[in-house]
Amino acid sequence: MTTVFDILTVTCFIGLVIAFFQFTDRERSTLLHFLLAGVVFAVANQVGNGGHFYLAAILVLAGIGYAALGARR
């Protein structure tokens, strides 16, 4: 891990795993929502490493928001 976005997105992904096991009912639909958020974090990492910092930050925030909505469901 060499960039800020590597550390940030891996931390968010670890947070997704912890949230899935601690705060959800572990259903398949919840897992699919979290999977989508994980894909958004991966894309944000690549975009951030490509030099588009603002777009990557927006994607990270969108992924966090979507995961929070998926966990509340």
Phi, psi and omega in degrees: 000118186242341182243168178297322182290329174299311181294316182296313184286326176293321176297318177296320179295319176298321176298323176297316181296315179296316180296322180297316183278334185264323192243007181236174179268005176062040176270162183295322181294322177294320178297321179294323175296317179290328177296318177298318177296322177296323177294321177298321177295321178295318178294318178299322178297313180294320179294318179295321177291337177280354176104001180263079190293318183291318178296320178295320178295320178296318178296320178297315179295322178294320178295319178295316179297317180294321178294322179295320177294322178293326179287327180288334184298000000 
